[in-house]
Coordinates of C-alpha atoms and ligand atoms in Angstrom, one line a residue:
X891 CA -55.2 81.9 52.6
X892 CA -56.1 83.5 56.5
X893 CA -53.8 86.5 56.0
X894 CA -53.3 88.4 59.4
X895 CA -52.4 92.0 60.0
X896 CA -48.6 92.1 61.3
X897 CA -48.3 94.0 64.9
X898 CA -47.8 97.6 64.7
X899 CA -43.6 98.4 65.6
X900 CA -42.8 95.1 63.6
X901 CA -39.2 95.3 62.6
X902 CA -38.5 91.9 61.5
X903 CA -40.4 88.9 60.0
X904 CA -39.2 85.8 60.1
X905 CA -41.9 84.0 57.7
X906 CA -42.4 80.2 56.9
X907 CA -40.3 78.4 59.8
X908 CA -40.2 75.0 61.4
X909 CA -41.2 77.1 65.3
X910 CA -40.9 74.9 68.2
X911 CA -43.5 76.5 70.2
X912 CA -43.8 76.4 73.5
X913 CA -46.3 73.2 74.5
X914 CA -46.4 72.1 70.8
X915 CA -45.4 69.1 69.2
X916 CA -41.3 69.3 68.8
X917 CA -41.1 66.2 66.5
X918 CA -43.2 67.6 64.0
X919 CA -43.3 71.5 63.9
X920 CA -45.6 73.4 62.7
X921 CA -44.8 76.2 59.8
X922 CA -45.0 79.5 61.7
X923 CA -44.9 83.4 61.2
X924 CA -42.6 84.9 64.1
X925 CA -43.2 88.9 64.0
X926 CA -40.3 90.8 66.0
X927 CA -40.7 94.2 67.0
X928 CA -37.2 95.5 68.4
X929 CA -35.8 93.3 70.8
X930 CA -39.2 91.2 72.0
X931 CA -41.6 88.7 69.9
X932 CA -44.5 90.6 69.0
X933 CA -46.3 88.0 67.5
X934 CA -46.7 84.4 66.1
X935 CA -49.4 83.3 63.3
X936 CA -49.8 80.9 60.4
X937 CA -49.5 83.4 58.2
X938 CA -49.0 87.3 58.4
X939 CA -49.6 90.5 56.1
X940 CA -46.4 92.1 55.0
X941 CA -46.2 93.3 51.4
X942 CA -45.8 97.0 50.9
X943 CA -44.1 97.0 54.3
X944 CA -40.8 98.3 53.4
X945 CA -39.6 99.1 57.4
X946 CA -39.6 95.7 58.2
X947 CA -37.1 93.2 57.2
X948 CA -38.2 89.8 56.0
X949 CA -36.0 86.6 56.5
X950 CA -37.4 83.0 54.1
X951 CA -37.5 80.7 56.7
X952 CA -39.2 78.1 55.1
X953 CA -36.7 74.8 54.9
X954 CA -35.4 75.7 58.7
X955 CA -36.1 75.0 62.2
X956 CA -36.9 78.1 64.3
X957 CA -35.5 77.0 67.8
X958 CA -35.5 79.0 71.2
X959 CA -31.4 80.2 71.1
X960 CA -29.5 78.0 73.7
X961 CA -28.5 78.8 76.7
X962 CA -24.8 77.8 77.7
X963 CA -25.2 77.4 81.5
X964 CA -21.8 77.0 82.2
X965 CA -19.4 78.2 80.7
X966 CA -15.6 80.2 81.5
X967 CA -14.4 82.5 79.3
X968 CA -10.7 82.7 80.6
X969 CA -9.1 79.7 79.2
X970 CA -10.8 79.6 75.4
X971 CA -7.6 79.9 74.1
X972 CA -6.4 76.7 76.0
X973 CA -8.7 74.3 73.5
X974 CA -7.3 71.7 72.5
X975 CA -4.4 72.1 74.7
X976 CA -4.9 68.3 76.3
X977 CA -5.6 65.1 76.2
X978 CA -8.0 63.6 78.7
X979 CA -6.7 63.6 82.5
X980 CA -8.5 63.7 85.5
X981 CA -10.1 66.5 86.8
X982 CA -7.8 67.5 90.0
X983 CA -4.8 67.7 87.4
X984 CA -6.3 69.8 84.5
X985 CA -7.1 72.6 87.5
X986 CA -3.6 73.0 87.3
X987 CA -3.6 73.7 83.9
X988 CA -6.9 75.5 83.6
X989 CA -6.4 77.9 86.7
X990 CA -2.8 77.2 87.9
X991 CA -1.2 79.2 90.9
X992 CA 1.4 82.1 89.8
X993 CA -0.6 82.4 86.9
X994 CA 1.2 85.5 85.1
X995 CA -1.0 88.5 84.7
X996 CA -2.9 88.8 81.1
X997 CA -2.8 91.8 78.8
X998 CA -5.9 93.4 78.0
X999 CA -5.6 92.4 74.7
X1000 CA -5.7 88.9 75.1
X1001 CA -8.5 88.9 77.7
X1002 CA -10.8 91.4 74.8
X1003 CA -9.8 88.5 72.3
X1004 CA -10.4 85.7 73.9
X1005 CA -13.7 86.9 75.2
X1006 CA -14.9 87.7 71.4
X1007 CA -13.6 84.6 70.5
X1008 CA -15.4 82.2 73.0
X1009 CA -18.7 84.3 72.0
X1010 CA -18.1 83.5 68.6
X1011 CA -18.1 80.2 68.8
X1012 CA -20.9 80.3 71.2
X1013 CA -22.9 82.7 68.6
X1014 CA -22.2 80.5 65.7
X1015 CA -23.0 77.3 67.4
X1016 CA -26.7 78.5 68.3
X1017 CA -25.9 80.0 71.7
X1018 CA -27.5 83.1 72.3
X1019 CA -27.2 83.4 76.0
X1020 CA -24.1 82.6 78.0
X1021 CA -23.2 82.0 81.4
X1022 CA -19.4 83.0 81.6
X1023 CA -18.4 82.0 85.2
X1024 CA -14.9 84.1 85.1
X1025 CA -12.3 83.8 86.3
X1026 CA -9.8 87.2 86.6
X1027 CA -6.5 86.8 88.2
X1028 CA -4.9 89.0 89.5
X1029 CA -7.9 91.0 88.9
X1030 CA -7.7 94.2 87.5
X1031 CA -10.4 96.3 86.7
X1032 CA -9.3 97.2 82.7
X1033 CA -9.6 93.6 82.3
X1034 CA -13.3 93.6 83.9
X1035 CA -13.8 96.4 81.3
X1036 CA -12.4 94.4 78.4
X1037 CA -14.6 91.8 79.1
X1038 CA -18.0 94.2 79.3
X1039 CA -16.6 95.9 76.1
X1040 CA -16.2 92.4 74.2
X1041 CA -19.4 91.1 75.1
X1042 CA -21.3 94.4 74.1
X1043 CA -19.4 94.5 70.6
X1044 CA -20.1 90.8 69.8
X1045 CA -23.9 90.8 70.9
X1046 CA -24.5 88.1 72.7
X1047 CA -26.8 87.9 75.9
X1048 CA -24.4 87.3 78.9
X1049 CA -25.3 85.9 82.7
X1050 CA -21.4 87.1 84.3
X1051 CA -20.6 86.2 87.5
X1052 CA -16.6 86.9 89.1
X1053 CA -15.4 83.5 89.9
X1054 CA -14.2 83.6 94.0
X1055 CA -12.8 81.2 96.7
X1056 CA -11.1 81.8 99.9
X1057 CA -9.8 78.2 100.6
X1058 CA -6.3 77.4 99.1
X1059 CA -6.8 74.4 96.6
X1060 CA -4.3 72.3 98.0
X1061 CA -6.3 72.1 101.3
X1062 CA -9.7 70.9 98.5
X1063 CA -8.2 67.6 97.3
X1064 CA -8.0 64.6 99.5
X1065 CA -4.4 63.1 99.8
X1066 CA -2.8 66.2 98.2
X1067 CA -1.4 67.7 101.4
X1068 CA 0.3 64.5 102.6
X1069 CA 1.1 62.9 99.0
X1070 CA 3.4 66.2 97.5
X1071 CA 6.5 67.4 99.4
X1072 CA 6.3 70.6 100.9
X1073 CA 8.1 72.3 98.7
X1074 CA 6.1 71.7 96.2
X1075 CA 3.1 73.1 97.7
X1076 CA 3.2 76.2 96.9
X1077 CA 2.5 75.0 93.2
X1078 CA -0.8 73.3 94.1
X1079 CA -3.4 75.8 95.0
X1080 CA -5.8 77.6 92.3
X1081 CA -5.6 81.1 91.4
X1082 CA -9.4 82.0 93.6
X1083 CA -6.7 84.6 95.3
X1084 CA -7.7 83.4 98.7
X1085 CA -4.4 85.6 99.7
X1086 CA -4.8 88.7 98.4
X1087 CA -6.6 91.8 100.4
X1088 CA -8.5 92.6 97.9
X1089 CA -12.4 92.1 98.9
X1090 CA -13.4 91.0 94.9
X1091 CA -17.2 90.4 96.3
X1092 CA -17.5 93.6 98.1
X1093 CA -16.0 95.4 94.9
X1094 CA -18.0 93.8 92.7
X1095 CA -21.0 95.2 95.0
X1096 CA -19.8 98.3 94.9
X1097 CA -18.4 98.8 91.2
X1098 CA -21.6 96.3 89.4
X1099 CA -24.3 95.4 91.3
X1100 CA -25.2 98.4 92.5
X1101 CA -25.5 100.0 89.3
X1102 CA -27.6 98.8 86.1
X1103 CA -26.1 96.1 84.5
X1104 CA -24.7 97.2 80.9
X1105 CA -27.4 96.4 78.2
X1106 CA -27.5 92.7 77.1
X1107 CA -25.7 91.4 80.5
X1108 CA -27.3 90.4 83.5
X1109 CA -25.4 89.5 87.2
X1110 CA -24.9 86.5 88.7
X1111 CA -22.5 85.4 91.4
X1112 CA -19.7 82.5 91.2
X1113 CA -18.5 81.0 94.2
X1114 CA -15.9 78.4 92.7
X1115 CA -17.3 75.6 94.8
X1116 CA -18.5 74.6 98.3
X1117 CA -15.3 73.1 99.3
X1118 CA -13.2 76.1 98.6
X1119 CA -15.5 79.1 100.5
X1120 CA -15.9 79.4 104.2
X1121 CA -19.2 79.8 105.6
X1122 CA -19.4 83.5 106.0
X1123 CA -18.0 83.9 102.3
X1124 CA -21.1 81.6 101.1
X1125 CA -23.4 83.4 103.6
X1126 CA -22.3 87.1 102.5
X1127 CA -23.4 85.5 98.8
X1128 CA -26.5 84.4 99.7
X1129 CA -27.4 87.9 101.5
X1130 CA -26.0 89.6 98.1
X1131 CA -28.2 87.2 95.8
X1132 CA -31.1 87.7 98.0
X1133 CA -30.7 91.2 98.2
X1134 CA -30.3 91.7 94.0
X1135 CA -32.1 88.9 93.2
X1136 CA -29.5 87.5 91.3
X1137 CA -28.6 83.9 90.4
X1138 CA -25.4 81.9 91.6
X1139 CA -23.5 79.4 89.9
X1140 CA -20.9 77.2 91.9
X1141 CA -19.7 73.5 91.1
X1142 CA -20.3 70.5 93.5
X1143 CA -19.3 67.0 93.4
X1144 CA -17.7 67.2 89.9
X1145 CA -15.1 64.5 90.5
X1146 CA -15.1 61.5 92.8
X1147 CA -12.1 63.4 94.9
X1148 CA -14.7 66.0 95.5
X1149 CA -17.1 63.6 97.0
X1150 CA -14.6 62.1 99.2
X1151 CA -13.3 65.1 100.3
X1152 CA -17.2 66.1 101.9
X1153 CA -17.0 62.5 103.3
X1154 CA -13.9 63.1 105.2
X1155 CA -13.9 67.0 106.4
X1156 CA -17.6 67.3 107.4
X1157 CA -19.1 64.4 109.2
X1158 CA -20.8 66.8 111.3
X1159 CA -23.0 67.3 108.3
X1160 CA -23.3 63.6 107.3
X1161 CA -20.4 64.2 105.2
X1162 CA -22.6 65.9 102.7
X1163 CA -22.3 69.4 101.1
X1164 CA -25.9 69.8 100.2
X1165 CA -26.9 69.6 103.6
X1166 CA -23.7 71.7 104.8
X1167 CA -25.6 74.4 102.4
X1168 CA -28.5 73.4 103.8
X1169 CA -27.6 74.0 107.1
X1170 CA -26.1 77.5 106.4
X1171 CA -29.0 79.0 105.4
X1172 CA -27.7 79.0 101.7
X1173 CA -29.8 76.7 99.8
X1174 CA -32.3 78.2 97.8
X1175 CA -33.9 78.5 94.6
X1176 CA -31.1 81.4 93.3
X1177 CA -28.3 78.6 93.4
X1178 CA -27.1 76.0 90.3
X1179 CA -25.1 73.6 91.0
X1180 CA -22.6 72.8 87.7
X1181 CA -21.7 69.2 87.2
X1182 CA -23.4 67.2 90.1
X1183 CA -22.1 64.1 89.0
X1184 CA -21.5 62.3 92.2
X1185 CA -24.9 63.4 93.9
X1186 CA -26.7 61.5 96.4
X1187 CA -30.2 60.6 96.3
X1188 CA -30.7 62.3 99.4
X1189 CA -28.8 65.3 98.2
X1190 CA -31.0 65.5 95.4
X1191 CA -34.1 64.8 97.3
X1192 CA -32.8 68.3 99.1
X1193 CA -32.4 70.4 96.0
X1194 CA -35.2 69.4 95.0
X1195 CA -36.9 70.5 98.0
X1196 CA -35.3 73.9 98.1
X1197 CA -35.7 74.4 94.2
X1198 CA -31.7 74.5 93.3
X1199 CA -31.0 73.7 90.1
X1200 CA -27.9 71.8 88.2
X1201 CA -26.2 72.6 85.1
X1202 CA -24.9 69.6 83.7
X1203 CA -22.0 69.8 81.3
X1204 CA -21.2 65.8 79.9
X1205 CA -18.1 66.9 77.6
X1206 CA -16.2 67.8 80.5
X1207 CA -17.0 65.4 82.8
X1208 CA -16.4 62.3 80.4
X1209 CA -13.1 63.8 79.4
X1210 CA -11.5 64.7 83.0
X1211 CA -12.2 61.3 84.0
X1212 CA -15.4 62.2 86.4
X1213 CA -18.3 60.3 85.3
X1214 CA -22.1 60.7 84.6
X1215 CA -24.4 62.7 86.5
X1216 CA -27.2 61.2 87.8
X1217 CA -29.4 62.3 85.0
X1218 CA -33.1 60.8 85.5
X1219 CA -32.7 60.5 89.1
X1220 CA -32.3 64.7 88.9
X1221 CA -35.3 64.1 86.5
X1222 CA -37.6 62.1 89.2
X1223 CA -37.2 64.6 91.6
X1224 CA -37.9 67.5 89.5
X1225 CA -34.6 68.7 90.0
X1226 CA -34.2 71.8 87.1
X1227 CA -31.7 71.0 85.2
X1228 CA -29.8 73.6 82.4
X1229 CA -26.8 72.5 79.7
X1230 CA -23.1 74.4 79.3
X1231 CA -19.9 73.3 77.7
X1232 CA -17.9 74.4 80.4
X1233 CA -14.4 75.4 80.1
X1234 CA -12.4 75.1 76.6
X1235 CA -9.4 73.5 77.9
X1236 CA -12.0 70.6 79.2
X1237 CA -15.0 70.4 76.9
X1238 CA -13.0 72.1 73.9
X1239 CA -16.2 72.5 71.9
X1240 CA -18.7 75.0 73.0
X1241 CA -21.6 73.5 71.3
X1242 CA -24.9 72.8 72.6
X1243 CA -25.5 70.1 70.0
X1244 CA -22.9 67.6 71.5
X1245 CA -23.7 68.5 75.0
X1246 CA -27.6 67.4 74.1
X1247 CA -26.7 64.5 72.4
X1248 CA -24.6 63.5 75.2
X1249 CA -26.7 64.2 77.6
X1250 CA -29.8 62.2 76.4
X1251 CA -27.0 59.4 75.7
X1252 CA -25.8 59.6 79.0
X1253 CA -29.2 59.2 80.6
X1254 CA -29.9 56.0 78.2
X1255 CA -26.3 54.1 79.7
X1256 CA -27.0 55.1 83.0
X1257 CA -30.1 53.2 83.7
X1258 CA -30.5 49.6 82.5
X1259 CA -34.6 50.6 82.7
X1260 CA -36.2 52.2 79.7
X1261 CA -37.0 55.7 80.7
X1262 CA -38.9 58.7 79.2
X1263 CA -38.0 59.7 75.7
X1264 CA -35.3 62.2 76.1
X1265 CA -34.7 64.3 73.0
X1266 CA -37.3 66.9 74.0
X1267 CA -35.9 67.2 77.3
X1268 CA -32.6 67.7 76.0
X1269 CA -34.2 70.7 74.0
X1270 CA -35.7 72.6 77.1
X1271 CA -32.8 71.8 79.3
X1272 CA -30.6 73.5 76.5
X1273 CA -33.2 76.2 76.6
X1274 CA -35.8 76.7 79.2
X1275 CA -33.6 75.3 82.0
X1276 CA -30.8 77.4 81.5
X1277 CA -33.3 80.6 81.5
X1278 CA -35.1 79.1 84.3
X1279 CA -31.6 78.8 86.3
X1280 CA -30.6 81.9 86.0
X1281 CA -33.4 83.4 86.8
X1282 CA -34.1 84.7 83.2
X1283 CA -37.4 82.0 82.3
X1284 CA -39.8 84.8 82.2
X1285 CA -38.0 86.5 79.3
X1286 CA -35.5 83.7 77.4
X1287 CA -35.8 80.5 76.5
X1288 CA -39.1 80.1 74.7
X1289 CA -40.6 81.3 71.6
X1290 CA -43.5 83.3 72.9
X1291 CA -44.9 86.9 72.1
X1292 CA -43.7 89.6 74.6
X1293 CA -40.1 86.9 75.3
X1294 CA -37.0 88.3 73.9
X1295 CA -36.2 87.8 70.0
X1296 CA -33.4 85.5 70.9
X1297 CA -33.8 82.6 68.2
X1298 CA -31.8 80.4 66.0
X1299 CA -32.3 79.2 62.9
X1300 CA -31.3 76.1 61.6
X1301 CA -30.9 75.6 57.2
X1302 CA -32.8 72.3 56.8
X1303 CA -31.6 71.8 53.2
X1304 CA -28.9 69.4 54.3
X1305 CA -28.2 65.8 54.4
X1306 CA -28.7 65.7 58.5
X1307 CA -32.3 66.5 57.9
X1308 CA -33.0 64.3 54.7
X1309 CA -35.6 63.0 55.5
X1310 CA -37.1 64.7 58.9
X1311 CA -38.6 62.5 60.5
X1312 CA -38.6 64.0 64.5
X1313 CA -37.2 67.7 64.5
X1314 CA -36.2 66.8 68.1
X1315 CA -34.3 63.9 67.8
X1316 CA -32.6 65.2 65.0
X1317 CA -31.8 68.4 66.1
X1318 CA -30.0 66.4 69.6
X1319 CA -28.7 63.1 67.8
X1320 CA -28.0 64.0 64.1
X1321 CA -27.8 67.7 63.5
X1322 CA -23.9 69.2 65.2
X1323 CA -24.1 72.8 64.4
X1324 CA -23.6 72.7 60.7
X1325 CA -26.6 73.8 60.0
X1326 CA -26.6 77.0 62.3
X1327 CA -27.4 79.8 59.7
X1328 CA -28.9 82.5 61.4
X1329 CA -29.1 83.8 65.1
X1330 CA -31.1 86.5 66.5
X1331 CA -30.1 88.1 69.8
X1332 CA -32.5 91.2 71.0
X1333 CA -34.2 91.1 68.0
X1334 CA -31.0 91.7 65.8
X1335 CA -29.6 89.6 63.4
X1336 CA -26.3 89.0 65.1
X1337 CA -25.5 85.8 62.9
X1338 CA -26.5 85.9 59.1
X1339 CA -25.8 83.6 56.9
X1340 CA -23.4 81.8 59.2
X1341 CA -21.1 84.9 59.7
X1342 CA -20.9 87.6 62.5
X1343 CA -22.5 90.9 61.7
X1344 CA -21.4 92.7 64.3
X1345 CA -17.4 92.1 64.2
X1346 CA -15.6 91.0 61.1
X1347 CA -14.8 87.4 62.3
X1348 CA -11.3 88.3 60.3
X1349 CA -10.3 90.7 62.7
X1350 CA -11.3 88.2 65.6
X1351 CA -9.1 85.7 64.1
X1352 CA -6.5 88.3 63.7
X1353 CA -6.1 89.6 67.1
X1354 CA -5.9 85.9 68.9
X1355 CA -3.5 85.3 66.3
X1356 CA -1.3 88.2 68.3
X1357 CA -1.7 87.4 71.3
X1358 CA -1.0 83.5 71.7
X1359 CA 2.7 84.0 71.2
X1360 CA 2.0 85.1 74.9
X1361 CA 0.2 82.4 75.6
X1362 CA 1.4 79.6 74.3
X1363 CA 4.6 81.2 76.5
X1364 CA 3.2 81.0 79.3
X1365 CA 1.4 78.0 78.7
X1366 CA 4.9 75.7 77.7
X1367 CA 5.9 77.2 81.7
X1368 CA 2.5 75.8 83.6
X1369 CA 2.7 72.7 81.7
X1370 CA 6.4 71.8 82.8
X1371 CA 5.3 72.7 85.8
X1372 CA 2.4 70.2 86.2
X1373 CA 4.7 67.6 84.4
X1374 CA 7.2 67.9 87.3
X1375 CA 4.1 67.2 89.8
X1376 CA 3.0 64.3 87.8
X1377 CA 4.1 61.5 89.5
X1378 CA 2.6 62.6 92.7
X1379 CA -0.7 63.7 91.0
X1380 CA -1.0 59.4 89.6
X1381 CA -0.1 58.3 93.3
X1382 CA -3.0 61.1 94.8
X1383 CA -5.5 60.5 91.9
X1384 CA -4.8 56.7 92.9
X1385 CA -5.7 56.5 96.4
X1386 CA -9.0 59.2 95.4
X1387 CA -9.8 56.3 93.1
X1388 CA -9.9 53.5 95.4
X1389 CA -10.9 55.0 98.7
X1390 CA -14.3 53.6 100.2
X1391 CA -16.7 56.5 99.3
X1392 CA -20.3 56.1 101.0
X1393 CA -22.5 57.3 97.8
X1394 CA -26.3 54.9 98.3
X1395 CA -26.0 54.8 94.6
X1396 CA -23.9 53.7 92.0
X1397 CA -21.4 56.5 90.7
X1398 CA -23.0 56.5 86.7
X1399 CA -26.6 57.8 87.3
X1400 CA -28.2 54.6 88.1
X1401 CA -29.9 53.3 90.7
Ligands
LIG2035 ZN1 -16.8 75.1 85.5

């Protein structure tokens, strides 16, 4: 046997995997060495030295997959104690559940609990880097600091961005103003604090970005959504993203209501927000656009153009009633495209598996034509894409020497891999998470044996288990609230429904 000498600095060995290596064959992977010297890949061969080397840990990875860790694109860390908490409704109703107005203040407690919890999940589901768009409201710095001090205990690699609007909700939805009597208007906007005097972009500036971001987490910005910021606002994040070179997440055209609403408040821009962006000087390469379900062509045509991305997240948008993104028309432009689960109270599960499964599903029922096979793309947009997006592609996402030791590493002794015929196809349409059994974050074993090493997951448990009373308080009070609203949410969601909406394709992806 071709024995080669490990790299000098080799801390840990993973020896004997399934790798899917970057421009290899992901159906049928070849077994693989992976030499990790602290927090990078040092090197990858068939087979290398390592007896008699007592500083460097050895994990058996023969019988499992060595995949790049996945990147959740999208996700919000402020309501993962809300899963579960509905059925499926449409998407302008659950904002009133998931960020409702006169939303009462948090205790630092819960916000450092729900934060380890949501990474939990994430960690044990695969997930080594997450993009927590968050929302903190009111914001208080102690909770900022919970958040930073959660993330750091737990592990994982983080892309944060403060979630930020200046437009009042109400004045987002079509038919919203004129359908709910006045009084009750005051119960319809989002909690984006687009009345309070604190500048939450210029503190951030001033408090984060100006300073190195803690280890493990890297910056992003998060305007909530074209609609909801005003031209300067946009513009001051563009100058800020330009100026860090930082990413930015936002969502567009999630819902049909959002589509409709462009097509009635901006005809001086065709109706379109992509080319309202376009037109502001804020379109560029920095940007991802989450959801992009009701796209048009030439909208994509334009992000492609200006190399913005998409983070599609299928959970969410087949449960709050919004549809299918238009999946391989993204594809034919060359549009990149990342994965995330999105928020808990939407997508409940934060697990890459469904959203790959759905997503290569999706893009099969969308298009009567047979298109390219779709499991590997799944893999790289769980993976590459959401590296690429935020701006991360050169260090995450692949399993290369001199990338980050952020891996996963799936236990191939089970019935969902008996026999393996495509590692690909089973690892998006078969395999759900059950056989995550060890992650890697920064080189360090973070997930072992499918528990947390870094928190006992006991004492995780234990502190939600304090705080819900809270929240399941305050929870009972925003849902009798939005019951009270309900029959003039049906009669709004209605007429968003049926209006005419000018889309040039149909509203599922195909064309
Ligand atoms: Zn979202």
């Amino acid at each position: 046997m071709n024995e080669t000498e490990i790299p000098d600095g080799t801390t840990l060995l993973l020896k004997g995997g399934r790798a899917l290596l970057p421009g290899k064959d992901w159906h049928d992977p070849e077994c693989a060495d992976i030499a990790i010297a602290g927090d990078k890949i040092a090197g990858i061969a068939a087979d290398y030295r390592h007896v008699d080397r007592t500083d460097v840990e050895v994990i058996d990875a023969r019988d499992h997959l060595v995949v790049p860790g996945f990147v959740n694109a999208h996700y919000h860390s402020h309501d993962v104690l809300a899963k579960g908490t509905l059925e499926e409704v449409p998407l302008e109703t659950w904002r009133l559940y998931a960020l409702p107005p006169q939303y009462p203040p948090r205790s630092a407690e819960e916000v450092y609990a729900r934060t380890l919890l949501g990474a939990l999940e994430c960690l044990r589901s695969g997930m080594t880097t997450i993009q927590d768009m968050l929302t903190l409201y009111p914001y208080q710095e102690r909770h900022m600091d919970a958040v930073m001090k959660a993330y750091d205990a737990v592990g994982v690699r983080v892309v944060f961005a403060l979630q930020y609007a200046d437009r009042k909700g109400i004045d987002t939805i079509p038919f919203w103003r004129d359908t709910f009597p006045s009084e009750l208007h005051p119960l319809l906007s989002t909690s984006t604090e687009p009345e309070r005097q604190l500048d939450l972009l210029g503190h951030f500036e001033s408090t984060r970005l100006k300073s190195p971001a803690p280890t493990r987490v890297s910056w992003a910005l998060g305007p909530s959504s074209p609609e909801r910021c005003s031209t300067p606002l946009l513009q001051r994040t563009t100058e800020l993203a330009r100026r860090y070179d930082i990413p930015v997440y936002t969502h567009i055209y999630e819902s049909r209501g959002m589509a409709l609403q462009a097509r009635l408040t901006i005809p001086e821009y065709s109706g379109l927000l992509i080319e309202r962006l376009a037109k502001e000087g804020v379109l560029d390469p920095r940007l991802n656009f989450a959801h992009s379900v009701w796209l048009s062509p030439r909208e994509i045509e334009m992000l492609a153009e200006h190399g913005a991305g998409v983070v599609l997240n299928p959970q969410g948008n087949l449960k709050m009633k919004c549809g299918i993104a238009p999946i391989r028309l993204l594809q034919g432009a060359g549009v990149r495209i990342g994965l995330g689960c999105d928020n808990c109270s939407c997508s409940d599960a934060q697990n890459m598996f469904v959203a790959m499964k759905l997503f290569t599903l999706l893009a099969a029922v969308s298009d009567p034509i047979p298109g390219p096979p779709q499991a590997a793309n799944a893999l790289r947009a769980a993976t590459e894409g959401g590296a690429e997006g935020a701006r991360l592609g050169q260090s995450i996402g692949r399993i290369a020497p001199g990338y980050k030791a952020d891996l996963t590493l799936i236990d191939t002794a089970d019935p969902s891999w008996s026999p393996m015929n495509s590692a690909a196809r089973q690892l998006v349409h078969i395999e759900a998470g059950r056989g995550v059994r060890h992650v890697v974050v920064d080189g360090r074993i973070v997930v072992r044996d499918r528990r947390l090493t870094t928190i006992d997951e006991a004492t995780i448990y234990d502190a939600v288990k304090t705080v819900m009373p809270d929240f399941r308080r305050d929870f009972a009070v925003i849902s009798e609230r939005v019951a009270k609203l309900q029959p003039y949410l049906d009669r709004a969601h209605r007429q968003i429904m049926t209006a005419p909406l000018d889309m040039d394709r149909l509203p599922f992806g195909s064309h």
